[in-house]
PDB file of C-alpha atoms in Angstrom:
ATOM      1  CA  MET A   1       2.248  13.162  -9.934  1.00  0.00           C
ATOM      2  CA  SER A   2       5.346  11.787 -11.576  1.00  0.00           C
ATOM      3  CA  LEU A   3       8.317  10.370  -9.782  1.00  0.00           C
ATOM      4  CA  THR A   4      11.650  12.071 -10.367  1.00  0.00           C
ATOM      5  CA  ALA A   5      14.895  10.148 -10.656  1.00  0.00           C
ATOM      6  CA  LYS A   6      15.653  11.302  -7.114  1.00  0.00           C
ATOM      7  CA  ASP A   7      12.295   9.998  -5.844  1.00  0.00           C
ATOM      8  CA  ILE A   8      12.966   6.615  -7.438  1.00  0.00           C
ATOM      9  CA  SER A   9      16.417   6.487  -5.881  1.00  0.00           C
ATOM     10  CA  VAL A  10      15.067   7.471  -2.450  1.00  0.00           C
ATOM     11  CA  VAL A  11      12.225   4.889  -2.596  1.00  0.00           C
ATOM     12  CA  LYS A  12      14.592   2.107  -3.686  1.00  0.00           C
ATOM     13  CA  GLY A  13      17.059   3.062  -0.967  1.00  0.00           C
ATOM     14  CA  LEU A  14      14.351   3.112   1.677  1.00  0.00           C
ATOM     15  CA  TRP A  15      12.977  -0.203   0.452  1.00  0.00           C
ATOM     16  CA  GLY A  16      16.424  -1.721   0.864  1.00  0.00           C
ATOM     17  CA  LYS A  17      16.308  -0.692   4.529  1.00  0.00           C
ATOM     18  CA  ILE A  18      12.701  -1.593   5.338  1.00  0.00           C
ATOM     19  CA  SER A  19      12.048  -4.687   3.204  1.00  0.00           C
ATOM     20  CA  SER A  20      13.087  -7.066   5.977  1.00  0.00           C
ATOM     21  CA  LYS A  21      10.141  -5.740   8.008  1.00  0.00           C
ATOM     22  CA  ALA A  22       7.712  -5.528   5.104  1.00  0.00           C
ATOM     23  CA  ASP A  23       5.367  -8.202   6.525  1.00  0.00           C
ATOM     24  CA  GLU A  24       5.192  -6.350   9.841  1.00  0.00           C
ATOM     25  CA  ILE A  25       4.591  -3.033   8.077  1.00  0.00           C
ATOM     26  CA  GLY A  26       1.815  -4.525   5.983  1.00  0.00           C
ATOM     27  CA  ALA A  27       0.059  -6.215   8.914  1.00  0.00           C
ATOM     28  CA  GLU A  28       0.265  -3.106  11.090  1.00  0.00           C
ATOM     29  CA  ALA A  29      -0.864  -0.776   8.280  1.00  0.00           C
ATOM     30  CA  LEU A  30      -3.834  -2.993   7.368  1.00  0.00           C
ATOM     31  CA  GLY A  31      -4.783  -3.438  11.032  1.00  0.00           C
ATOM     32  CA  ARG A  32      -4.692   0.318  11.535  1.00  0.00           C
ATOM     33  CA  MET A  33      -6.772   0.924   8.418  1.00  0.00           C
ATOM     34  CA  LEU A  34      -9.463  -1.525   9.558  1.00  0.00           C
ATOM     35  CA  THR A  35      -9.548   0.097  13.008  1.00  0.00           C
ATOM     36  CA  VAL A  36      -9.366   3.768  12.098  1.00  0.00           C
ATOM     37  CA  TYR A  37     -11.489   3.485   8.926  1.00  0.00           C
ATOM     38  CA  PRO A  38     -14.099   0.865   9.918  1.00  0.00           C
ATOM     39  CA  GLN A  39     -15.924   1.281   6.600  1.00  0.00           C
ATOM     40  CA  THR A  40     -13.038  -0.625   4.992  1.00  0.00           C
ATOM     41  CA  LYS A  41     -14.066  -3.755   6.903  1.00  0.00           C
ATOM     42  CA  THR A  42     -16.893  -4.352   4.414  1.00  0.00           C
ATOM     43  CA  TYR A  43     -14.379  -5.793   1.928  1.00  0.00           C
ATOM     44  CA  PHE A  44     -13.217  -8.367   4.442  1.00  0.00           C
ATOM     45  CA  SER A  45     -16.571  -9.417   5.914  1.00  0.00           C
ATOM     46  CA  HIS A  46     -15.803 -13.039   5.013  1.00  0.00           C
ATOM     47  CA  TRP A  47     -12.906 -13.038   7.505  1.00  0.00           C
ATOM     48  CA  SER A  48     -13.600 -14.429  10.956  1.00  0.00           C
ATOM     49  CA  ASP A  49     -11.208 -12.047  12.726  1.00  0.00           C
ATOM     50  CA  LEU A  50     -10.606  -8.469  11.553  1.00  0.00           C
ATOM     51  CA  SER A  51      -8.689  -7.391  14.648  1.00  0.00           C
ATOM     52  CA  PRO A  52      -5.167  -6.008  14.310  1.00  0.00           C
ATOM     53  CA  GLY A  53      -2.645  -8.787  14.612  1.00  0.00           C
ATOM     54  CA  SER A  54      -5.026 -11.556  13.591  1.00  0.00           C
ATOM     55  CA  ALA A  55      -3.706 -14.276  11.303  1.00  0.00           C
ATOM     56  CA  GLN A  56      -5.892 -13.073   8.422  1.00  0.00           C
ATOM     57  CA  VAL A  57      -4.761  -9.457   8.782  1.00  0.00           C
ATOM     58  CA  LYS A  58      -1.114 -10.552   8.960  1.00  0.00           C
ATOM     59  CA  LYS A  59      -1.496 -12.769   5.908  1.00  0.00           C
ATOM     60  CA  HIS A  60      -3.143 -10.054   3.804  1.00  0.00           C
ATOM     61  CA  GLY A  61      -0.642  -7.481   5.072  1.00  0.00           C
ATOM     62  CA  LYS A  62       2.111  -9.751   3.744  1.00  0.00           C
ATOM     63  CA  THR A  63       0.298 -10.011   0.420  1.00  0.00           C
ATOM     64  CA  ILE A  64      -0.046  -6.239   0.193  1.00  0.00           C
ATOM     65  CA  MET A  65       3.621  -5.657   0.896  1.00  0.00           C
ATOM     66  CA  GLY A  66       4.540  -8.315  -1.616  1.00  0.00           C
ATOM     67  CA  ALA A  67       2.721  -6.230  -4.217  1.00  0.00           C
ATOM     68  CA  VAL A  68       4.496  -3.099  -2.958  1.00  0.00           C
ATOM     69  CA  ALA A  69       7.863  -4.918  -3.308  1.00  0.00           C
ATOM     70  CA  ASP A  70       6.940  -5.872  -6.859  1.00  0.00           C
ATOM     71  CA  ALA A  71       5.984  -2.251  -7.600  1.00  0.00           C
ATOM     72  CA  VAL A  72       9.309  -1.018  -6.222  1.00  0.00           C
ATOM     73  CA  SER A  73      11.142  -3.439  -8.482  1.00  0.00           C
ATOM     74  CA  LYS A  74       9.075  -2.233 -11.472  1.00  0.00           C
ATOM     75  CA  ILE A  75       8.947   1.397 -10.416  1.00  0.00           C
ATOM     76  CA  ASP A  76       9.753   2.626 -13.948  1.00  0.00           C
ATOM     77  CA  ASP A  77       6.466   1.168 -15.284  1.00  0.00           C
ATOM     78  CA  LEU A  78       3.942   1.063 -12.451  1.00  0.00           C
ATOM     79  CA  PRO A  79       0.825   0.993 -14.682  1.00  0.00           C
ATOM     80  CA  ALA A  80       1.969  -2.221 -16.361  1.00  0.00           C
ATOM     81  CA  ALA A  81       3.233  -3.717 -13.105  1.00  0.00           C
ATOM     82  CA  LEU A  82      -0.085  -3.133 -11.364  1.00  0.00           C
ATOM     83  CA  SER A  83      -2.457  -3.806 -14.254  1.00  0.00           C
ATOM     84  CA  GLN A  84      -3.627  -7.222 -13.059  1.00  0.00           C
ATOM     85  CA  LEU A  85      -4.096  -6.039  -9.474  1.00  0.00           C
ATOM     86  CA  SER A  86      -6.074  -3.068 -10.743  1.00  0.00           C
ATOM     87  CA  GLU A  87      -8.342  -5.332 -12.742  1.00  0.00           C
ATOM     88  CA  LEU A  88      -8.834  -7.712  -9.773  1.00  0.00           C
ATOM     89  CA  HIS A  89      -9.766  -4.915  -7.380  1.00  0.00           C
ATOM     90  CA  ALA A  90     -11.996  -3.110  -9.870  1.00  0.00           C
ATOM     91  CA  TYR A  91     -13.936  -5.942 -11.444  1.00  0.00           C
ATOM     92  CA  LYS A  92     -13.861  -8.874  -9.039  1.00  0.00           C
ATOM     93  CA  LEU A  93     -13.390  -7.395  -5.571  1.00  0.00           C
ATOM     94  CA  ARG A  94     -15.047  -4.068  -6.357  1.00  0.00           C
ATOM     95  CA  VAL A  95     -12.998  -2.153  -3.846  1.00  0.00           C
ATOM     96  CA  ASP A  96     -13.644   1.595  -3.625  1.00  0.00           C
ATOM     97  CA  PRO A  97     -10.413   3.101  -5.014  1.00  0.00           C
ATOM     98  CA  SER A  98     -10.301   5.735  -2.267  1.00  0.00           C
ATOM     99  CA  ASN A  99      -9.276   2.911   0.056  1.00  0.00           C
ATOM    100  CA  PHE A 100      -5.938   2.585  -1.744  1.00  0.00           C
ATOM    101  CA  LYS A 101      -5.025   6.084  -0.595  1.00  0.00           C
ATOM    102  CA  ILE A 102      -6.136   5.264   2.967  1.00  0.00           C
ATOM    103  CA  LEU A 103      -3.915   2.194   2.996  1.00  0.00           C
ATOM    104  CA  ALA A 104      -1.017   4.180   1.495  1.00  0.00           C
ATOM    105  CA  HIS A 105      -1.332   6.677   4.329  1.00  0.00           C
ATOM    106  CA  ASN A 106      -1.222   3.886   6.880  1.00  0.00           C
ATOM    107  CA  ILE A 107       1.880   2.386   5.254  1.00  0.00           C
ATOM    108  CA  ILE A 108       3.565   5.772   5.613  1.00  0.00           C
ATOM    109  CA  VAL A 109       2.551   6.062   9.287  1.00  0.00           C
ATOM    110  CA  VAL A 110       3.868   2.594  10.121  1.00  0.00           C
ATOM    111  CA  THR A 111       7.107   3.111   8.171  1.00  0.00           C
ATOM    112  CA  ALA A 112       7.701   6.335  10.077  1.00  0.00           C
ATOM    113  CA  MET A 113       7.026   4.567  13.382  1.00  0.00           C
ATOM    114  CA  LEU A 114       9.362   1.669  12.717  1.00  0.00           C
ATOM    115  CA  PHE A 115      12.153   3.619  11.002  1.00  0.00           C
ATOM    116  CA  PRO A 116      12.133   7.107  12.567  1.00  0.00           C
ATOM    117  CA  ALA A 117      15.843   7.778  11.850  1.00  0.00           C
ATOM    118  CA  ASP A 118      15.417   6.966   8.188  1.00  0.00           C
ATOM    119  CA  PHE A 119      12.110   8.787   7.758  1.00  0.00           C
ATOM    120  CA  THR A 120      13.381  12.208   6.820  1.00  0.00           C
ATOM    121  CA  PRO A 121      11.164  14.847   5.168  1.00  0.00           C
ATOM    122  CA  GLU A 122      12.801  13.954   1.832  1.00  0.00           C
ATOM    123  CA  VAL A 123      11.988  10.258   2.325  1.00  0.00           C
ATOM    124  CA  HIS A 124       8.445  11.144   3.391  1.00  0.00           C
ATOM    125  CA  VAL A 125       7.808  13.107   0.209  1.00  0.00           C
ATOM    126  CA  SER A 126       9.255  10.461  -2.098  1.00  0.00           C
ATOM    127  CA  LEU A 127       7.464   7.577  -0.369  1.00  0.00           C
ATOM    128  CA  ASP A 128       4.196   9.483  -0.397  1.00  0.00           C
ATOM    129  CA  LYS A 129       4.555  10.237  -4.124  1.00  0.00           C
ATOM    130  CA  PHE A 130       5.371   6.602  -4.837  1.00  0.00           C
ATOM    131  CA  LEU A 131       2.439   5.249  -2.838  1.00  0.00           C
ATOM    132  CA  GLN A 132       0.053   7.790  -4.353  1.00  0.00           C
ATOM    133  CA  ASN A 133       1.238   6.742  -7.809  1.00  0.00           C
ATOM    134  CA  LEU A 134       0.695   3.120  -6.787  1.00  0.00           C
ATOM    135  CA  ALA A 135      -2.839   3.960  -5.605  1.00  0.00           C
ATOM    136  CA  TRP A 136      -3.534   5.828  -8.844  1.00  0.00           C
ATOM    137  CA  CYS A 137      -2.371   2.831 -10.900  1.00  0.00           C
ATOM    138  CA  LEU A 138      -4.547   0.480  -8.869  1.00  0.00           C
ATOM    139  CA  ALA A 139      -7.512   2.754  -9.597  1.00  0.00           C
ATOM    140  CA  GLU A 140      -6.756   2.763 -13.345  1.00  0.00           C
ATOM    141  CA  ARG A 141      -9.390   0.167 -14.286  1.00  0.00           C
ATOM    142  CA  TYR A 142     -12.083   2.239 -12.566  1.00  0.00           C
ATOM    143  CA  ARG A 143     -11.764   4.973 -15.208  1.00  0.00           C
TER     144      ARG A 143
END
């Protein structure tokens, strides 16, 4: 699913509004994913505390949203921007690529919760398309 010029503009505009809370979004989205989809915990079994709000969840949530920020800044060439992350997750971490879509969904939920006035149907569609493209690019090395 390709991003239109309007989608790109909407995503960049939204990111300008939400980036100051990116760490919070990431931590909450990851915490939700680990709670609602407990099968995702297998990739983090080396962590001592997988509960929402734990230091490890917050730290990785920040890392995730740092990658999202990088993807937003390189939105015109997501495959190249995410190539190294795709390789890491496919070959070293061996994460099931379906989990990228689960996390994307949780990022959308948290964004809508924290920014209800900004989360219009138009924004929802564009953000969903962007995050699904991001998930697709992360799964690239699995093909």
